[in-house]
Amino acid sequence: SDERGDELVYAGVPISTVMKDDMGVGGVVGLLWFRRKLPPHFNKFIEMVLQITADHGPAVSGAHNTIVTARAGKDLLSSLCSGLLTIGPRFGGALDEAAKMFTRAYDEKVSPQQFVMDTRNAGKLIMGIGHKIKSVDNPDQRVVILKEFAFAKFPANSQKVLRYALEVEKVTTRKKNNLILNVDGVIACCFVDLLRSCKSFSVDETQQYIEMGTLNALFVLGRSIGFIGHYLDQKRLKQGLYRHPTDDITYFLSDINTNQ
């Protein structure tokens, strides 16, 4: 952005134009992160991702950390950072790796069955596959919403990586019905398809944005909304210092000198 002139400018677009054209948060993300105007369906997808990833209850690690820190009397920024620092491969940080895995397999024309076998034989998890609660019989509505939008609003036949991932899902759910394409996986695949189909990015640029962590950045931006909400809840309710219940803790009481 450039604030030196008469008007604030985002990637060459005056802020008055941003507001007049109703570009929304998705449009602003496009200008500030990608340095260009994105198609309306791309802007809308970004906004949907921010809404869908905003929160997932108080029990997940990031929200829990935010709550504990807030109840320890810390300020908003400290509490937010505490929550954000839990984001990684086990919580919220699987989007980039899911994008890499599915895109690589699709580009190399690896069959879904072979992809699953190769990943299993390598002792790796398929990022973007699996859910603790949701299953084929109890689908995650966040995934349903994003898939419906992708097939309705993306350019025709552009959902190539998404379709590949859905074929992988057919293989994994034959083993266990909760090995579904999860919200991380569907966001990752849709985002790659958008980058490749919107004609605003070269092949190298598309790969670069995936490698730089742009997908995880979307999760960080969206989930910050929820973490702030948890912080405000704790302060509004005047909650005291958190202490974890002892019956949820396994104490190792062996004597370190006798190993007993």
Short mmCIF file of C-alpha atoms in Angstrom, two decimals:
data_model
loop_
_atom_site.label_atom_id
_atom_site.label_comp_id
_atom_site.label_asym_id
_atom_site.label_seq_id
_atom_site.Cartn_x
_atom_site.Cartn_y
_atom_site.Cartn_z
CA SER A 1 0.00 0.00 0.00
CA ASP A 2 1.01 3.62 -0.45
CA GLU A 3 -0.09 6.36 1.93
CA ARG A 4 2.03 9.20 0.51
CA GLY A 5 -0.49 10.82 -1.83
CA ASP A 6 -3.86 12.45 -1.31
CA GLU A 7 -5.45 9.05 -0.84
CA LEU A 8 -4.45 5.66 0.51
CA VAL A 9 -3.74 3.23 -2.34
CA TYR A 10 -3.79 -0.58 -2.25
CA ALA A 11 -1.68 -2.08 -5.06
CA GLY A 12 -2.47 0.88 -7.29
CA VAL A 13 -6.18 1.00 -6.41
CA PRO A 14 -7.35 4.06 -4.42
CA ILE A 15 -9.22 3.24 -1.22
CA SER A 16 -12.23 5.18 -2.53
CA THR A 17 -12.39 2.80 -5.50
CA VAL A 18 -12.09 -0.22 -3.19
CA MET A 19 -15.11 1.05 -1.26
CA LYS A 20 -17.10 2.25 -4.27
CA ASP A 21 -16.65 -1.05 -6.09
CA ASP A 22 -17.56 -2.97 -2.92
CA MET A 23 -14.47 -5.15 -3.28
CA GLY A 24 -14.91 -6.48 0.25
CA VAL A 25 -12.34 -8.15 2.46
CA GLY A 26 -11.63 -10.72 -0.25
CA GLY A 27 -10.77 -7.98 -2.71
CA VAL A 28 -8.51 -6.26 -0.20
CA VAL A 29 -6.71 -9.54 0.51
CA GLY A 30 -6.22 -9.91 -3.25
CA LEU A 31 -4.70 -6.46 -3.54
CA LEU A 32 -2.47 -6.64 -0.47
CA TRP A 33 -1.38 -10.29 -0.65
CA PHE A 34 -1.36 -10.94 -4.40
CA ARG A 35 -0.86 -7.38 -5.67
CA ARG A 36 -3.73 -7.59 -8.18
CA LYS A 37 -7.49 -7.53 -8.59
CA LEU A 38 -8.98 -10.98 -8.35
CA PRO A 39 -12.18 -12.18 -10.06
CA PRO A 40 -15.37 -11.79 -7.99
CA HIS A 41 -15.71 -15.54 -7.39
CA PHE A 42 -12.13 -15.62 -6.04
CA ASN A 43 -12.86 -12.72 -3.68
CA LYS A 44 -16.02 -14.45 -2.51
CA PHE A 45 -14.18 -17.71 -1.88
CA ILE A 46 -11.60 -15.93 0.30
CA GLU A 47 -14.40 -14.36 2.34
CA MET A 48 -16.14 -17.72 2.70
CA VAL A 49 -12.91 -19.28 3.96
CA LEU A 50 -12.49 -16.52 6.55
CA GLN A 51 -16.05 -17.06 7.76
CA ILE A 52 -15.80 -20.85 7.81
CA THR A 53 -12.44 -20.92 9.62
CA ALA A 54 -13.30 -18.17 12.11
CA ASP A 55 -13.95 -20.55 15.00
CA HIS A 56 -14.43 -24.18 15.92
CA GLY A 57 -15.33 -24.01 19.58
CA PRO A 58 -13.32 -23.57 22.79
CA ALA A 59 -11.87 -27.09 23.00
CA VAL A 60 -9.32 -26.88 20.16
CA SER A 61 -5.74 -26.10 21.13
CA GLY A 62 -5.60 -22.54 19.82
CA ALA A 63 -8.83 -21.44 21.48
CA HIS A 64 -7.86 -23.22 24.69
CA ASN A 65 -4.51 -21.43 24.82
CA THR A 66 -6.19 -18.09 24.17
CA ILE A 67 -8.68 -18.71 26.98
CA VAL A 68 -6.04 -19.85 29.47
CA THR A 69 -3.86 -16.84 28.69
CA ALA A 70 -6.78 -14.42 28.99
CA ARG A 71 -7.74 -15.91 32.34
CA ALA A 72 -4.16 -15.47 33.51
CA GLY A 73 -4.76 -11.73 33.22
CA LYS A 74 -2.85 -11.13 30.02
CA ASP A 75 -3.85 -8.58 27.38
CA LEU A 76 -5.59 -9.22 24.06
CA LEU A 77 -2.42 -9.33 21.95
CA SER A 78 -0.67 -11.77 24.29
CA SER A 79 -3.72 -14.03 24.41
CA LEU A 80 -4.17 -13.94 20.63
CA CYS A 81 -0.50 -14.76 20.04
CA SER A 82 -0.71 -17.64 22.50
CA GLY A 83 -3.51 -19.16 20.44
CA LEU A 84 -1.91 -18.48 17.08
CA LEU A 85 1.36 -20.11 18.13
CA THR A 86 -0.39 -23.49 18.40
CA ILE A 87 -1.16 -23.48 14.66
CA GLY A 88 0.94 -26.08 12.93
CA PRO A 89 0.80 -29.50 11.27
CA ARG A 90 -1.57 -30.91 13.93
CA PHE A 91 -3.85 -27.91 14.23
CA GLY A 92 -4.88 -25.66 11.37
CA GLY A 93 -1.56 -25.73 9.59
CA ALA A 94 -2.25 -28.60 7.22
CA LEU A 95 -3.54 -26.47 4.35
CA ASP A 96 -0.21 -25.77 2.66
CA GLU A 97 0.93 -29.38 2.91
CA ALA A 98 -2.44 -30.65 1.66
CA ALA A 99 -2.16 -28.36 -1.35
CA LYS A 100 1.34 -29.62 -2.10
CA MET A 101 0.44 -33.30 -1.72
CA PHE A 102 -2.73 -33.31 -3.81
CA THR A 103 -1.31 -30.99 -6.48
CA ARG A 104 1.87 -33.02 -6.87
CA ALA A 105 -0.05 -36.28 -7.18
CA TYR A 106 -2.51 -34.79 -9.68
CA ASP A 107 0.23 -33.23 -11.82
CA GLU A 108 2.24 -36.46 -11.85
CA LYS A 109 -0.90 -38.39 -12.88
CA VAL A 110 -0.67 -40.73 -9.92
CA SER A 111 -3.90 -42.67 -9.57
CA PRO A 112 -5.86 -42.02 -6.35
CA GLN A 113 -5.38 -45.65 -5.29
CA GLN A 114 -1.62 -45.47 -5.89
CA PHE A 115 -1.38 -42.12 -4.10
CA VAL A 116 -3.01 -43.61 -1.00
CA MET A 117 -0.77 -46.69 -1.13
CA ASP A 118 2.42 -44.69 -1.67
CA THR A 119 1.61 -42.34 1.19
CA ARG A 120 0.80 -45.22 3.52
CA ASN A 121 3.94 -47.13 2.57
CA ALA A 122 6.00 -44.01 3.27
CA GLY A 123 4.49 -43.87 6.77
CA LYS A 124 2.92 -40.48 6.13
CA LEU A 125 -0.52 -39.06 6.69
CA ILE A 126 -2.48 -37.55 3.81
CA MET A 127 -2.86 -33.95 4.86
CA GLY A 128 -6.44 -32.77 4.35
CA ILE A 129 -7.94 -36.22 4.86
CA GLY A 130 -9.67 -37.36 8.06
CA HIS A 131 -11.83 -36.00 10.85
CA LYS A 132 -12.31 -37.09 14.46
CA ILE A 133 -16.10 -36.60 14.46
CA LYS A 134 -17.37 -36.08 10.93
CA SER A 135 -17.77 -38.90 8.44
CA VAL A 136 -19.42 -39.94 5.20
CA ASP A 137 -22.67 -40.39 7.12
CA ASN A 138 -22.24 -37.19 9.12
CA PRO A 139 -20.63 -34.72 6.69
CA ASP A 140 -18.95 -31.48 7.73
CA GLN A 141 -21.23 -28.70 6.47
CA ARG A 142 -18.24 -26.42 5.98
CA VAL A 143 -16.91 -28.87 3.40
CA VAL A 144 -20.33 -29.23 1.78
CA ILE A 145 -20.70 -25.44 1.45
CA LEU A 146 -17.28 -24.96 -0.13
CA LYS A 147 -17.67 -27.87 -2.56
CA GLU A 148 -21.07 -26.59 -3.70
CA PHE A 149 -19.63 -23.12 -4.27
CA ALA A 150 -16.65 -24.50 -6.20
CA PHE A 151 -18.79 -26.51 -8.60
CA ALA A 152 -21.34 -23.71 -9.02
CA LYS A 153 -19.12 -20.63 -9.29
CA PHE A 154 -15.63 -21.64 -10.42
CA PRO A 155 -14.96 -21.63 -14.18
CA ALA A 156 -16.27 -24.75 -15.90
CA ASN A 157 -14.03 -27.81 -15.53
CA SER A 158 -11.51 -25.89 -13.42
CA GLN A 159 -12.00 -27.97 -10.27
CA LYS A 160 -9.25 -30.38 -11.27
CA VAL A 161 -7.33 -30.80 -8.00
CA LEU A 162 -10.59 -30.81 -6.04
CA ARG A 163 -12.01 -33.61 -8.21
CA TYR A 164 -8.80 -35.58 -7.74
CA ALA A 165 -9.01 -35.18 -3.96
CA LEU A 166 -12.61 -36.38 -4.00
CA GLU A 167 -11.47 -39.50 -5.83
CA VAL A 168 -8.83 -40.02 -3.14
CA GLU A 169 -11.61 -39.67 -0.56
CA LYS A 170 -13.47 -42.56 -2.19
CA VAL A 171 -10.42 -44.74 -1.62
CA THR A 172 -9.75 -43.68 1.98
CA THR A 173 -13.37 -43.91 3.12
CA ARG A 174 -13.51 -47.54 1.99
CA LYS A 175 -11.10 -48.21 4.84
CA LYS A 176 -12.78 -45.99 7.43
CA ASN A 177 -15.75 -43.69 6.91
CA ASN A 178 -14.24 -40.75 8.78
CA LEU A 179 -11.27 -40.55 6.39
CA ILE A 180 -13.09 -37.84 4.47
CA LEU A 181 -11.77 -34.79 2.65
CA ASN A 182 -11.80 -32.33 5.53
CA VAL A 183 -12.10 -28.56 5.57
CA ASP A 184 -8.31 -28.10 5.29
CA GLY A 185 -8.23 -30.37 2.26
CA VAL A 186 -11.14 -28.78 0.43
CA ILE A 187 -9.84 -25.24 1.02
CA ALA A 188 -6.37 -26.26 -0.19
CA CYS A 189 -7.59 -27.95 -3.36
CA CYS A 190 -10.05 -25.19 -4.23
CA PHE A 191 -7.41 -22.54 -3.73
CA VAL A 192 -4.99 -24.25 -6.09
CA ASP A 193 -7.75 -24.59 -8.69
CA LEU A 194 -8.55 -20.88 -8.32
CA LEU A 195 -4.93 -19.82 -8.72
CA ARG A 196 -4.57 -21.98 -11.82
CA SER A 197 -7.84 -21.02 -13.48
CA CYS A 198 -8.24 -17.28 -12.88
CA LYS A 199 -5.61 -16.33 -15.51
CA SER A 200 -3.95 -13.85 -13.16
CA PHE A 201 -1.05 -16.07 -12.11
CA SER A 202 1.70 -17.84 -13.98
CA VAL A 203 2.55 -21.47 -13.17
CA ASP A 204 5.62 -20.32 -11.23
CA GLU A 205 3.61 -17.73 -9.29
CA THR A 206 1.00 -20.31 -8.36
CA GLN A 207 3.64 -22.65 -7.00
CA GLN A 208 5.40 -19.81 -5.20
CA TYR A 209 2.25 -18.74 -3.35
CA ILE A 210 1.67 -22.31 -2.21
CA GLU A 211 5.27 -22.66 -1.04
CA MET A 212 5.18 -19.31 0.81
CA GLY A 213 2.42 -20.42 3.16
CA THR A 214 -0.45 -18.38 1.74
CA LEU A 215 -3.03 -21.03 2.55
CA ASN A 216 -2.04 -21.24 6.19
CA ALA A 217 -2.17 -17.45 6.23
CA LEU A 218 -5.87 -17.63 5.34
CA PHE A 219 -6.45 -19.91 8.33
CA VAL A 220 -4.47 -17.59 10.61
CA LEU A 221 -6.47 -14.57 9.44
CA GLY A 222 -9.82 -16.31 9.79
CA ARG A 223 -9.17 -18.04 13.12
CA SER A 224 -7.91 -14.78 14.68
CA ILE A 225 -11.55 -13.64 14.62
CA GLY A 226 -12.58 -16.55 16.82
CA PHE A 227 -9.61 -16.28 19.17
CA ILE A 228 -10.40 -12.63 19.80
CA GLY A 229 -14.00 -13.64 20.49
CA HIS A 230 -12.84 -16.17 23.11
CA TYR A 231 -10.62 -13.53 24.71
CA LEU A 232 -13.50 -11.04 24.92
CA ASP A 233 -15.81 -13.73 26.36
CA GLN A 234 -13.39 -14.45 29.21
CA LYS A 235 -12.94 -10.77 30.04
CA ARG A 236 -16.65 -10.01 29.83
CA LEU A 237 -17.46 -12.94 32.14
CA LYS A 238 -14.64 -11.91 34.51
CA GLN A 239 -13.26 -15.43 34.56
CA GLY A 240 -10.49 -16.16 37.06
CA LEU A 241 -7.22 -18.00 36.68
CA TYR A 242 -7.61 -21.33 34.90
CA ARG A 243 -6.43 -24.48 36.61
CA HIS A 244 -6.66 -27.79 34.79
CA PRO A 245 -8.64 -30.53 36.57
CA THR A 246 -6.28 -33.01 38.20
CA ASP A 247 -8.40 -36.01 37.23
CA ASP A 248 -7.45 -35.30 33.60
CA ILE A 249 -3.72 -35.49 34.38
CA THR A 250 -1.57 -38.62 34.48
CA TYR A 251 1.05 -38.23 37.20
CA PHE A 252 4.28 -40.22 36.88
CA LEU A 253 5.42 -40.79 40.44
CA SER A 254 8.27 -43.24 39.96
CA ASP A 255 11.43 -42.66 41.94
CA ILE A 256 14.05 -41.34 39.50
CA ASN A 257 16.79 -42.87 41.65
CA THR A 258 15.36 -46.39 41.61
CA ASN A 259 13.41 -46.22 38.32
CA GLN A 260 10.41 -47.60 40.15
#
